[in-house]
Coordinates of C-alpha atoms in Angstrom, one line a residue:
M1 CA -19.9 12.5 51.0
S2 CA -17.0 10.0 50.9
S3 CA -15.9 8.5 54.2
A4 CA -12.8 6.8 52.8
C5 CA -9.6 7.6 54.7
R6 CA -5.9 6.9 53.9
E7 CA -3.2 6.8 56.5
A8 CA 0.5 7.2 56.2
P9 CA 3.1 7.2 58.9
V10 CA 5.3 10.3 59.3
C11 CA 8.3 10.3 61.6
E12 CA 9.6 13.2 63.7
D13 CA 13.2 12.3 63.5
P14 CA 15.1 13.6 60.3
S15 CA 17.5 10.7 60.5
C16 CA 14.9 7.9 60.4
T17 CA 13.8 6.0 57.4
S18 CA 11.4 3.2 56.6
D19 CA 10.1 1.2 53.7
K20 CA 7.0 3.5 53.5
T21 CA 8.3 6.9 54.1
S22 CA 11.5 8.8 54.5
C23 CA 12.3 11.8 56.8
A24 CA 15.7 12.4 55.4
P25 CA 16.6 16.1 55.5
N26 CA 16.1 16.6 51.8
N27 CA 12.6 15.3 52.0
I28 CA 11.4 17.5 54.8
S29 CA 8.8 20.1 54.1
R30 CA 9.0 20.0 50.3
R31 CA 5.7 21.9 50.1
S32 CA 5.8 22.5 46.3
S33 CA 6.5 18.9 45.4
G34 CA 4.1 15.9 45.1
N35 CA 4.9 14.7 48.6
S36 CA 1.8 14.6 50.7
Y37 CA 3.4 14.5 54.2
S38 CA 6.2 16.3 55.9
C39 CA 7.3 16.7 59.5
D40 CA 10.3 17.6 61.6
G41 CA 11.0 17.5 65.3
S42 CA 13.6 19.0 67.6
Q43 CA 14.1 18.7 71.3
S44 CA 16.4 20.5 73.7
N45 CA 17.0 17.3 75.7
Q46 CA 20.4 15.9 74.8
N47 CA 19.2 12.3 75.3
P48 CA 15.6 12.2 74.1
K49 CA 13.7 8.9 73.9
P50 CA 13.2 7.6 70.3
P51 CA 10.3 9.6 68.9
T52 CA 7.1 7.8 68.1
A53 CA 6.0 7.9 64.5
M54 CA 3.4 10.5 63.8
R55 CA 0.3 9.5 61.9
V56 CA -2.0 11.8 59.9
K57 CA -5.3 11.0 58.2
T58 CA -5.6 12.2 54.7
G59 CA -8.8 13.5 53.2
C60 CA -10.9 11.9 55.8
N61 CA -14.5 13.0 55.9
S62 CA -15.7 12.1 59.4
T63 CA -18.8 10.0 59.4
D64 CA -21.5 10.8 62.0
V65 CA -23.1 7.4 61.8
G66 CA -24.0 6.2 65.3
V67 CA -23.1 9.6 66.9
L68 CA -25.7 11.2 69.1
V69 CA -26.9 14.6 68.1
T70 CA -25.7 17.2 70.6
T71 CA -26.0 21.0 71.0
E72 CA -23.6 23.7 72.1
E73 CA -25.6 24.3 75.2
E74 CA -25.5 20.7 76.2
L75 CA -21.7 20.5 75.7
R76 CA -21.1 23.6 77.9
R77 CA -22.5 21.6 80.8
N78 CA -19.9 18.8 80.3
A79 CA -16.7 18.8 82.5
I80 CA -14.9 17.1 79.6
I81 CA -15.7 17.5 75.9
T82 CA -14.8 14.5 73.7
P83 CA -14.5 13.9 69.9
E84 CA -17.8 12.1 69.9
D85 CA -19.4 15.2 71.5
V86 CA -18.4 17.6 68.7
L87 CA -19.2 15.1 66.0
G88 CA -22.8 15.4 67.1
L89 CA -23.0 19.1 66.6
Q90 CA -25.4 20.1 63.7
K91 CA -24.3 23.7 63.2
I92 CA -21.5 26.1 63.8
T93 CA -20.9 27.0 67.4
A94 CA -21.7 30.6 68.5
N95 CA -18.9 30.7 71.1
Y96 CA -15.7 28.8 72.0
L97 CA -16.2 25.5 73.8
C98 CA -13.1 25.8 75.9
G99 CA -10.9 28.6 77.2
P100 CA -7.2 29.3 76.4
E101 CA -6.4 28.0 79.9
E102 CA -7.3 24.4 78.8
N103 CA -4.2 24.5 76.6
V104 CA -2.0 23.1 79.3
H105 CA 0.5 21.6 76.8
S106 CA 1.3 25.1 75.4
I107 CA 0.5 24.1 71.9
D108 CA 1.3 27.2 69.7
F109 CA 0.6 27.2 65.9
T110 CA 3.3 29.4 64.4
R111 CA 2.9 29.0 60.6
F112 CA 0.1 28.0 58.3
R113 CA 0.2 27.5 54.5
I114 CA -2.4 26.3 52.0
R115 CA -1.5 25.0 48.5
D116 CA -3.3 23.4 45.6
M117 CA -2.1 19.8 45.5
E118 CA -2.4 19.5 41.7
T119 CA -0.3 22.5 40.8
G120 CA 1.6 23.3 44.0
T121 CA 0.4 26.9 43.9
I122 CA 0.5 28.6 47.3
L123 CA -3.0 29.9 48.0
F124 CA -2.5 31.3 51.5
E125 CA 0.3 31.7 54.0
I126 CA 0.6 33.3 57.4
A127 CA 3.3 33.1 60.2
K128 CA 3.5 34.4 63.7
P129 CA 6.5 36.6 64.5
P130 CA 9.0 35.2 67.0
I131 CA 7.9 35.6 70.6
N132 CA 10.6 38.2 71.3
E133 CA 9.2 40.3 68.4
R134 CA 5.6 40.2 69.4
T135 CA 4.6 43.6 70.8
G136 CA 1.6 45.0 72.6
D137 CA 0.4 46.1 76.0
K138 CA -0.3 43.1 78.2
R139 CA -3.1 45.0 79.8
D140 CA -4.9 45.0 76.5
F141 CA -4.2 41.3 75.8
D142 CA -7.1 39.4 74.2
P143 CA -7.1 35.8 75.4
N144 CA -8.9 34.8 72.3
A145 CA -6.4 36.4 69.9
G146 CA -5.2 34.0 67.3
R147 CA -8.2 31.7 67.7
F148 CA -10.0 33.2 64.7
V149 CA -8.9 33.4 61.1
R150 CA -10.8 35.0 58.1
Y151 CA -9.9 33.6 54.7
Q152 CA -10.5 35.4 51.4
F153 CA -10.4 33.2 48.2
T154 CA -11.5 33.5 44.6
P155 CA -14.4 31.5 43.3
A156 CA -12.0 29.1 41.6
F157 CA -11.1 27.7 45.1
L158 CA -14.5 25.9 45.3
H159 CA -13.5 23.8 42.2
L160 CA -10.4 22.4 43.9
R161 CA -10.6 18.8 44.8
Q162 CA -7.5 18.4 47.0
V163 CA -5.7 21.0 49.1
G164 CA -2.7 20.7 51.3
A165 CA -2.5 22.6 54.6
T166 CA 0.9 22.8 56.2
V167 CA 0.9 23.6 59.9
E168 CA 4.0 24.3 62.0
F169 CA 3.5 24.2 65.8
T170 CA 5.5 24.0 69.0
V171 CA 4.7 22.2 72.2
G172 CA 5.7 22.9 75.8
D173 CA 7.4 20.8 78.4
L174 CA 4.8 18.1 78.5
P175 CA 4.6 15.2 76.1
I176 CA 1.4 15.1 74.0
N177 CA -0.3 11.8 73.4
N178 CA -3.0 11.1 70.9
F179 CA -3.1 14.7 69.5
R180 CA -6.2 14.9 67.2
M181 CA -8.0 17.6 65.3
I182 CA -11.6 17.5 64.1
E183 CA -12.6 20.3 61.7
R184 CA -16.2 20.9 60.6
H185 CA -17.2 23.2 57.8
Y186 CA -20.7 24.7 57.5
F187 CA -22.6 27.0 55.1
R188 CA -25.6 28.6 56.7
E189 CA -25.6 26.0 59.4
K190 CA -25.6 23.1 57.0
L191 CA -22.7 20.7 57.4
L192 CA -20.6 20.7 54.2
K193 CA -17.7 18.5 55.3
S194 CA -16.1 17.1 58.4
F195 CA -12.4 16.2 58.6
D196 CA -10.5 14.1 61.2
F197 CA -6.7 14.3 61.5
E198 CA -4.5 12.5 64.0
F199 CA -1.1 14.0 64.8
G200 CA -0.2 11.2 67.2
F201 CA 2.6 11.7 69.8
C202 CA 4.6 14.9 70.1
I203 CA 7.8 15.0 72.1
P204 CA 8.2 17.8 74.7
S205 CA 9.8 21.1 73.7
S206 CA 9.6 20.3 70.0
K207 CA 8.8 22.1 66.8
N208 CA 6.7 20.0 64.4
T209 CA 5.5 20.4 60.8
C210 CA 2.7 18.4 59.2
E211 CA 0.8 18.7 56.0
H212 CA -2.9 17.7 56.1
I213 CA -4.5 16.8 52.9
Y214 CA -8.1 18.0 52.5
E215 CA -10.1 16.0 49.9
F216 CA -13.2 18.1 49.2
P217 CA -16.5 16.6 48.2
P218 CA -18.1 18.0 45.1
L219 CA -20.6 20.8 45.6
S220 CA -23.6 21.6 43.5
E221 CA -23.5 24.6 41.2
E222 CA -26.3 26.2 43.2
T223 CA -24.4 25.7 46.5
M224 CA -21.2 27.2 45.1
R225 CA -23.1 30.2 43.7
E226 CA -24.7 30.9 47.1
M227 CA -21.3 30.6 48.9
I228 CA -19.8 33.1 46.5
L229 CA -22.8 35.5 46.8
H230 CA -22.7 35.4 50.6
P231 CA -19.1 35.8 51.9
Y232 CA -18.3 34.7 55.4
E233 CA -21.4 32.7 55.8
T234 CA -19.2 29.6 55.2
Q235 CA -17.6 28.9 58.6
S236 CA -15.6 26.2 60.4
D237 CA -14.9 25.0 63.9
S238 CA -11.5 23.4 64.6
F239 CA -11.4 21.2 67.7
Y240 CA -8.1 19.9 69.1
F241 CA -8.0 17.0 71.5
V242 CA -5.3 15.4 73.7
D243 CA -6.2 12.0 75.0
N244 CA -9.8 12.5 73.9
K245 CA -10.2 15.8 75.9
L246 CA -10.9 19.1 74.2
V247 CA -7.9 21.4 74.8
M248 CA -8.2 24.0 72.0
H249 CA -11.0 25.4 69.8
N250 CA -10.4 27.7 66.9
K251 CA -12.8 29.2 64.4
A252 CA -12.7 30.6 60.9
D253 CA -14.9 32.0 58.2
Y254 CA -14.5 32.2 54.4
S255 CA -15.2 34.4 51.4
Y256 CA -15.0 33.0 47.9
S257 CA -15.8 36.3 46.1
G258 CA -12.3 37.6 45.8
G259 CA -11.7 39.0 42.3
A260 CA -15.3 38.4 41.3

């Protein structure tokens, strides 16, 4: 499994430019182009401080060298769960490691899209309706709603080497420092790959869009065959940290038997 990472700065201000990247309006969120990164930011404050450049890691398979092995049961006893803690997990978690109340920064993921980086083909897309259009009886509200996603792909997905995942999210009234996501994928409790992305700083009351580039390690024909034959036994944990403290935990499972 490769541990090489490439970083590129991405700015939140549409008017800013640099020698390495441009956030001019015509370059924002060009999801079907060859651009690997995109972001935009907005703030209700009329005199915001200059935004800090956002940084994302591209195709980074987290290495577990030097990380102590941990279990879900051990982490549940911790007052604070850190990135190093989850990197020590050896299998998918059975339950969430933090509750929705830990999301004190009101981070809300509102849109998600997956595309093949080679062809630009959109493979999956989902968006939340605006808050004023969301319906439902508050008495029946599930606090874990939105924390789990089930994906259905065709077998061809397993042969892709590079996939772009565009996420749109909003944040509340508090600034977010050192926003980081660690995502770990397992098949039958065997770690397939671990990704580590850094969002950096997010200004208060902003909407942000970033594209993470997943560089998948090659899988054996036998492993791919088993993953196709056993849908939803491929699972992932997505851990979100602010200042090295776990504040969100989402889960997903995957089927690669669509159209088979």
